[in-house]
Amino acid sequence: MISASAPGKIILFGEHAVVYGRPAIAAPLAQLRATATVAPGESGVRLVAPDLDSAQWLHEADQNDALAAALRLAQTATGIRQFPPMTITVTSQIPVASGLGSGAAITAATIRAVVEFLGRADLLTPAWVSALTYEVEKIHHGTPSGIDNTVVAYEMPVYFARQQPHNHIEPFAVAHPLRLLVADTGVHSHTRDVVLDVRRQWEADPDRFETIFSGCGDIAQAARHAIEMGQVAEIGRLMQANHELLVQMTVSSVELDNLVRTAWQAGALGAKLSGAGRGGNMIALVTKETETAVRHALFASGARTVLTTVIAHNTVRLAQS
Ligand code: PMV
């Protein structure tokens, strides 16, 4: 039996604008993971997702089923003519439709477990897993930037820009650890729909949206500098500025704005929505001193869960509260 896992993720700066070539910054959420387990079967390939109450045969799966797509891609990429009989069980601690990269993590974990089960662990570099996961992300997202699959497969904080022929992927130094609270509005939102709606708005008013996207790109670049210099207050200010631009894109919501304002009023250095928006999670930059007050305020304002994550140099520690 083979098991493999992959983490969730948060976007610190630059969501949506990253789809249009601007840089963005994201980090893994190491403690919230998706796990895939592959066990030998008696006949055929069985896909089991207990969280979703679903079990199906690969040969009967819908063309658009993401798990089945991951398997078919893994089959082509490994050159295996026929899968051996096996049962693949996928579980995840990452809430779905919440901006935490659940789809990418499930895909990456499944690819890792299946490819190792097929005896081709040698193929499983982060770049290879990321590239295959990206193909499946297209089913989830339509036009994904590639940031989710990158962070999930490399499992480290990255400065990312979508580029041809190769994406720009750069780890960066974190001079002063960043303590973040990740709070869930409890409102489900589908990345594909939000990304599509932003595209429609961009098509209707390209000048305005290009200006907003460039503002996000400038913020991500400035944030990277501030992170490398340990200018924590400046990072907080840039989070507020990024949130304002996301509001202009119409991807915030009453619940997200409420939690962002609450965090700010309770002493956070800055706060913003994270991920596709219109629901899902927000993040707040705190210190050891302000963490407890901000967490309590977030819960009092309707947050369903509040996680603490500390981003240090290429490592992320996480504690559930
Ligand atoms: O909500 P999530 O975790 O799927 O993040 C989406 C990030 C976007 O920038 C909105 C889309 C993308 O592909 O980068």
PDB file of N, CA, C and O in Angstrom, residues 30-64:
ATOM      1  N   ALA A  30       1.032  23.680   5.712  1.00  0.00           N
ATOM      2  CA  ALA A  30       1.558  22.315   5.819  1.00  0.00           C
ATOM      3  C   ALA A  30       0.658  21.373   6.600  1.00  0.00           C
ATOM      4  O   ALA A  30       0.653  20.166   6.350  1.00  0.00           O
ATOM      5  N   GLN A  31      -0.102  21.899   7.543  1.00  0.00           N
ATOM      6  CA  GLN A  31      -0.844  21.002   8.432  1.00  0.00           C
ATOM      7  C   GLN A  31      -2.206  20.588   7.878  1.00  0.00           C
ATOM      8  O   GLN A  31      -2.790  19.609   8.323  1.00  0.00           O
ATOM      9  N   LEU A  32      -2.720  21.350   6.933  1.00  0.00           N
ATOM     10  CA  LEU A  32      -3.975  20.950   6.281  1.00  0.00           C
ATOM     11  C   LEU A  32      -3.589  20.216   5.012  1.00  0.00           C
ATOM     12  O   LEU A  32      -3.050  20.821   4.083  1.00  0.00           O
ATOM     13  N   ARG A  33      -3.867  18.909   4.944  1.00  0.00           N
ATOM     14  CA  ARG A  33      -3.334  18.124   3.826  1.00  0.00           C
ATOM     15  C   ARG A  33      -4.405  17.272   3.153  1.00  0.00           C
ATOM     16  O   ARG A  33      -5.392  16.894   3.775  1.00  0.00           O
ATOM     17  N   ALA A  34      -4.143  16.973   1.893  1.00  0.00           N
ATOM     18  CA  ALA A  34      -4.908  15.950   1.177  1.00  0.00           C
ATOM     19  C   ALA A  34      -4.023  14.709   1.108  1.00  0.00           C
ATOM     20  O   ALA A  34      -2.809  14.822   0.925  1.00  0.00           O
ATOM     21  N   THR A  35      -4.640  13.530   1.266  1.00  0.00           N
ATOM     22  CA  THR A  35      -3.872  12.290   1.267  1.00  0.00           C
ATOM     23  C   THR A  35      -4.508  11.294   0.299  1.00  0.00           C
ATOM     24  O   THR A  35      -5.737  11.149   0.270  1.00  0.00           O
ATOM     25  N   ALA A  36      -3.663  10.634  -0.488  1.00  0.00           N
ATOM     26  CA  ALA A  36      -4.155   9.572  -1.384  1.00  0.00           C
ATOM     27  C   ALA A  36      -3.449   8.269  -1.012  1.00  0.00           C
ATOM     28  O   ALA A  36      -2.240   8.251  -0.766  1.00  0.00           O
ATOM     29  N   THR A  37      -4.222   7.191  -0.969  1.00  0.00           N
ATOM     30  CA  THR A  37      -3.661   5.872  -0.647  1.00  0.00           C
ATOM     31  C   THR A  37      -4.027   4.913  -1.781  1.00  0.00           C
ATOM     32  O   THR A  37      -5.183   4.891  -2.222  1.00  0.00           O
ATOM     33  N   VAL A  38      -3.046   4.158  -2.238  1.00  0.00           N
ATOM     34  CA  VAL A  38      -3.296   3.194  -3.314  1.00  0.00           C
ATOM     35  C   VAL A  38      -3.037   1.789  -2.787  1.00  0.00           C
ATOM     36  O   VAL A  38      -1.959   1.512  -2.241  1.00  0.00           O
ATOM     37  N   ALA A  39      -4.022   0.919  -2.935  1.00  0.00           N
ATOM     38  CA  ALA A  39      -3.872  -0.479  -2.496  1.00  0.00           C
ATOM     39  C   ALA A  39      -4.178  -1.390  -3.688  1.00  0.00           C
ATOM     40  O   ALA A  39      -5.006  -1.028  -4.539  1.00  0.00           O
ATOM     41  N   PRO A  40      -3.519  -2.548  -3.772  1.00  0.00           N
ATOM     42  CA  PRO A  40      -3.814  -3.467  -4.874  1.00  0.00           C
ATOM     43  C   PRO A  40      -5.286  -3.875  -4.830  1.00  0.00           C
ATOM     44  O   PRO A  40      -5.851  -4.058  -3.749  1.00  0.00           O
ATOM     45  N   GLY A  41      -5.928  -3.995  -6.005  1.00  0.00           N
ATOM     46  CA  GLY A  41      -7.325  -4.403  -6.061  1.00  0.00           C
ATOM     47  C   GLY A  41      -7.448  -5.774  -6.711  1.00  0.00           C
ATOM     48  O   GLY A  41      -6.436  -6.442  -6.961  1.00  0.00           O
ATOM     49  N   GLU A  42      -8.693  -6.189  -6.989  1.00  0.00           N
ATOM     50  CA  GLU A  42      -8.899  -7.506  -7.614  1.00  0.00           C
ATOM     51  C   GLU A  42      -9.142  -7.367  -9.094  1.00  0.00           C
ATOM     52  O   GLU A  42      -8.701  -8.185  -9.895  1.00  0.00           O
ATOM     53  N   SER A  43      -9.873  -6.303  -9.447  1.00  0.00           N
ATOM     54  CA  SER A  43     -10.039  -6.026 -10.875  1.00  0.00           C
ATOM     55  C   SER A  43     -10.371  -4.552 -11.049  1.00  0.00           C
ATOM     56  O   SER A  43     -10.994  -3.949 -10.170  1.00  0.00           O
ATOM     57  N   GLY A  44      -9.935  -3.972 -12.122  1.00  0.00           N
ATOM     58  CA  GLY A  44     -10.258  -2.585 -12.440  1.00  0.00           C
ATOM     59  C   GLY A  44      -9.615  -1.572 -11.503  1.00  0.00           C
ATOM     60  O   GLY A  44      -8.867  -1.919 -10.580  1.00  0.00           O
ATOM     61  N   VAL A  45      -9.938  -0.306 -11.776  1.00  0.00           N
ATOM     62  CA  VAL A  45      -9.400   0.792 -10.958  1.00  0.00           C
ATOM     63  C   VAL A  45     -10.570   1.479 -10.263  1.00  0.00           C
ATOM     64  O   VAL A  45     -11.479   1.993 -10.919  1.00  0.00           O
ATOM     65  N   ARG A  46     -10.551   1.432  -8.951  1.00  0.00           N
ATOM     66  CA  ARG A  46     -11.655   1.970  -8.143  1.00  0.00           C
ATOM     67  C   ARG A  46     -11.203   3.284  -7.523  1.00  0.00           C
ATOM     68  O   ARG A  46     -10.098   3.377  -6.957  1.00  0.00           O
ATOM     69  N   LEU A  47     -12.041   4.322  -7.636  1.00  0.00           N
ATOM     70  CA  LEU A  47     -11.740   5.634  -7.052  1.00  0.00           C
ATOM     71  C   LEU A  47     -12.692   5.875  -5.894  1.00  0.00           C
ATOM     72  O   LEU A  47     -13.903   5.922  -6.096  1.00  0.00           O
ATOM     73  N   VAL A  48     -12.133   6.031  -4.695  1.00  0.00           N
ATOM     74  CA  VAL A  48     -12.981   6.180  -3.515  1.00  0.00           C
ATOM     75  C   VAL A  48     -12.662   7.508  -2.824  1.00  0.00           C
ATOM     76  O   VAL A  48     -11.490   7.807  -2.560  1.00  0.00           O
ATOM     77  N   ALA A  49     -13.702   8.299  -2.571  1.00  0.00           N
ATOM     78  CA  ALA A  49     -13.538   9.564  -1.840  1.00  0.00           C
ATOM     79  C   ALA A  49     -14.548   9.579  -0.697  1.00  0.00           C
ATOM     80  O   ALA A  49     -15.668  10.073  -0.855  1.00  0.00           O
ATOM     81  N   PRO A  50     -14.177   9.014   0.474  1.00  0.00           N
ATOM     82  CA  PRO A  50     -15.140   8.889   1.575  1.00  0.00           C
ATOM     83  C   PRO A  50     -15.715  10.237   2.000  1.00  0.00           C
ATOM     84  O   PRO A  50     -16.896  10.317   2.347  1.00  0.00           O
ATOM     85  N   ASP A  51     -14.902  11.321   1.960  1.00  0.00           N
ATOM     86  CA  ASP A  51     -15.404  12.652   2.369  1.00  0.00           C
ATOM     87  C   ASP A  51     -16.592  13.080   1.510  1.00  0.00           C
ATOM     88  O   ASP A  51     -17.475  13.799   1.957  1.00  0.00           O
ATOM     89  N   LEU A  52     -16.555  12.665   0.234  1.00  0.00           N
ATOM     90  CA  LEU A  52     -17.615  13.063  -0.703  1.00  0.00           C
ATOM     91  C   LEU A  52     -18.674  11.976  -0.850  1.00  0.00           C
ATOM     92  O   LEU A  52     -19.574  12.075  -1.678  1.00  0.00           O
ATOM     93  N   ASP A  53     -18.492  10.910  -0.068  1.00  0.00           N
ATOM     94  CA  ASP A  53     -19.417   9.794  -0.136  1.00  0.00           C
ATOM     95  C   ASP A  53     -19.461   9.227  -1.556  1.00  0.00           C
ATOM     96  O   ASP A  53     -20.531   8.875  -2.059  1.00  0.00           O
ATOM     97  N   SER A  54     -18.317   9.144  -2.202  1.00  0.00           N
ATOM     98  CA  SER A  54     -18.323   8.727  -3.605  1.00  0.00           C
ATOM     99  C   SER A  54     -17.355   7.561  -3.844  1.00  0.00           C
ATOM    100  O   SER A  54     -16.283   7.480  -3.239  1.00  0.00           O
ATOM    101  N   ALA A  55     -17.790   6.634  -4.690  1.00  0.00           N
ATOM    102  CA  ALA A  55     -16.933   5.524  -5.126  1.00  0.00           C
ATOM    103  C   ALA A  55     -17.310   5.217  -6.569  1.00  0.00           C
ATOM    104  O   ALA A  55     -18.493   5.115  -6.901  1.00  0.00           O
ATOM    105  N   GLN A  56     -16.342   5.127  -7.433  1.00  0.00           N
ATOM    106  CA  GLN A  56     -16.651   4.870  -8.846  1.00  0.00           C
ATOM    107  C   GLN A  56     -15.495   4.122  -9.508  1.00  0.00           C
ATOM    108  O   GLN A  56     -14.368   4.110  -9.011  1.00  0.00           O
ATOM    109  N   TRP A  57     -15.814   3.499 -10.654  1.00  0.00           N
ATOM    110  CA  TRP A  57     -14.778   2.849 -11.442  1.00  0.00           C
ATOM    111  C   TRP A  57     -14.181   3.871 -12.409  1.00  0.00           C
ATOM    112  O   TRP A  57     -14.916   4.699 -12.967  1.00  0.00           O
ATOM    113  N   LEU A  58     -12.896   3.780 -12.615  1.00  0.00           N
ATOM    114  CA  LEU A  58     -12.235   4.743 -13.514  1.00  0.00           C
ATOM    115  C   LEU A  58     -12.867   4.724 -14.903  1.00  0.00           C
ATOM    116  O   LEU A  58     -13.132   5.783 -15.482  1.00  0.00           O
ATOM    117  N   HIS A  59     -13.171   3.507 -15.419  1.00  0.00           N
ATOM    118  CA  HIS A  59     -13.672   3.441 -16.792  1.00  0.00           C
ATOM    119  C   HIS A  59     -15.085   4.012 -16.934  1.00  0.00           C
ATOM    120  O   HIS A  59     -15.539   4.273 -18.046  1.00  0.00           O
ATOM    121  N   GLU A  60     -15.771   4.217 -15.791  1.00  0.00           N
ATOM    122  CA  GLU A  60     -17.117   4.803 -15.846  1.00  0.00           C
ATOM    123  C   GLU A  60     -17.127   6.293 -15.499  1.00  0.00           C
ATOM    124  O   GLU A  60     -18.158   6.942 -15.573  1.00  0.00           O
ATOM    125  N   ALA A  61     -15.950   6.814 -15.111  1.00  0.00           N
ATOM    126  CA  ALA A  61     -15.901   8.205 -14.628  1.00  0.00           C
ATOM    127  C   ALA A  61     -16.132   9.192 -15.761  1.00  0.00           C
ATOM    128  O   ALA A  61     -15.760   8.939 -16.908  1.00  0.00           O
ATOM    129  N   ASP A  62     -16.735  10.325 -15.391  1.00  0.00           N
ATOM    130  CA  ASP A  62     -17.012  11.408 -16.338  1.00  0.00           C
ATOM    131  C   ASP A  62     -15.678  11.966 -16.886  1.00  0.00           C
ATOM    132  O   ASP A  62     -14.679  12.013 -16.179  1.00  0.00           O
ATOM    133  N   GLN A  63     -15.699  12.409 -18.146  1.00  0.00           N
ATOM    134  CA  GLN A  63     -14.504  12.997 -18.765  1.00  0.00           C
ATOM    135  C   GLN A  63     -13.953  14.165 -17.939  1.00  0.00           C
ATOM    136  O   GLN A  63     -12.756  14.403 -17.896  1.00  0.00           O
ATOM    137  N   ASN A  64     -14.866  14.907 -17.278  1.00  0.00           N
ATOM    138  CA  ASN A  64     -14.455  16.097 -16.518  1.00  0.00           C
ATOM    139  C   ASN A  64     -14.156  15.811 -15.051  1.00  0.00           C
ATOM    140  O   ASN A  64     -13.890  16.739 -14.292  1.00  0.00           O
TER     141      ASN A  64
END
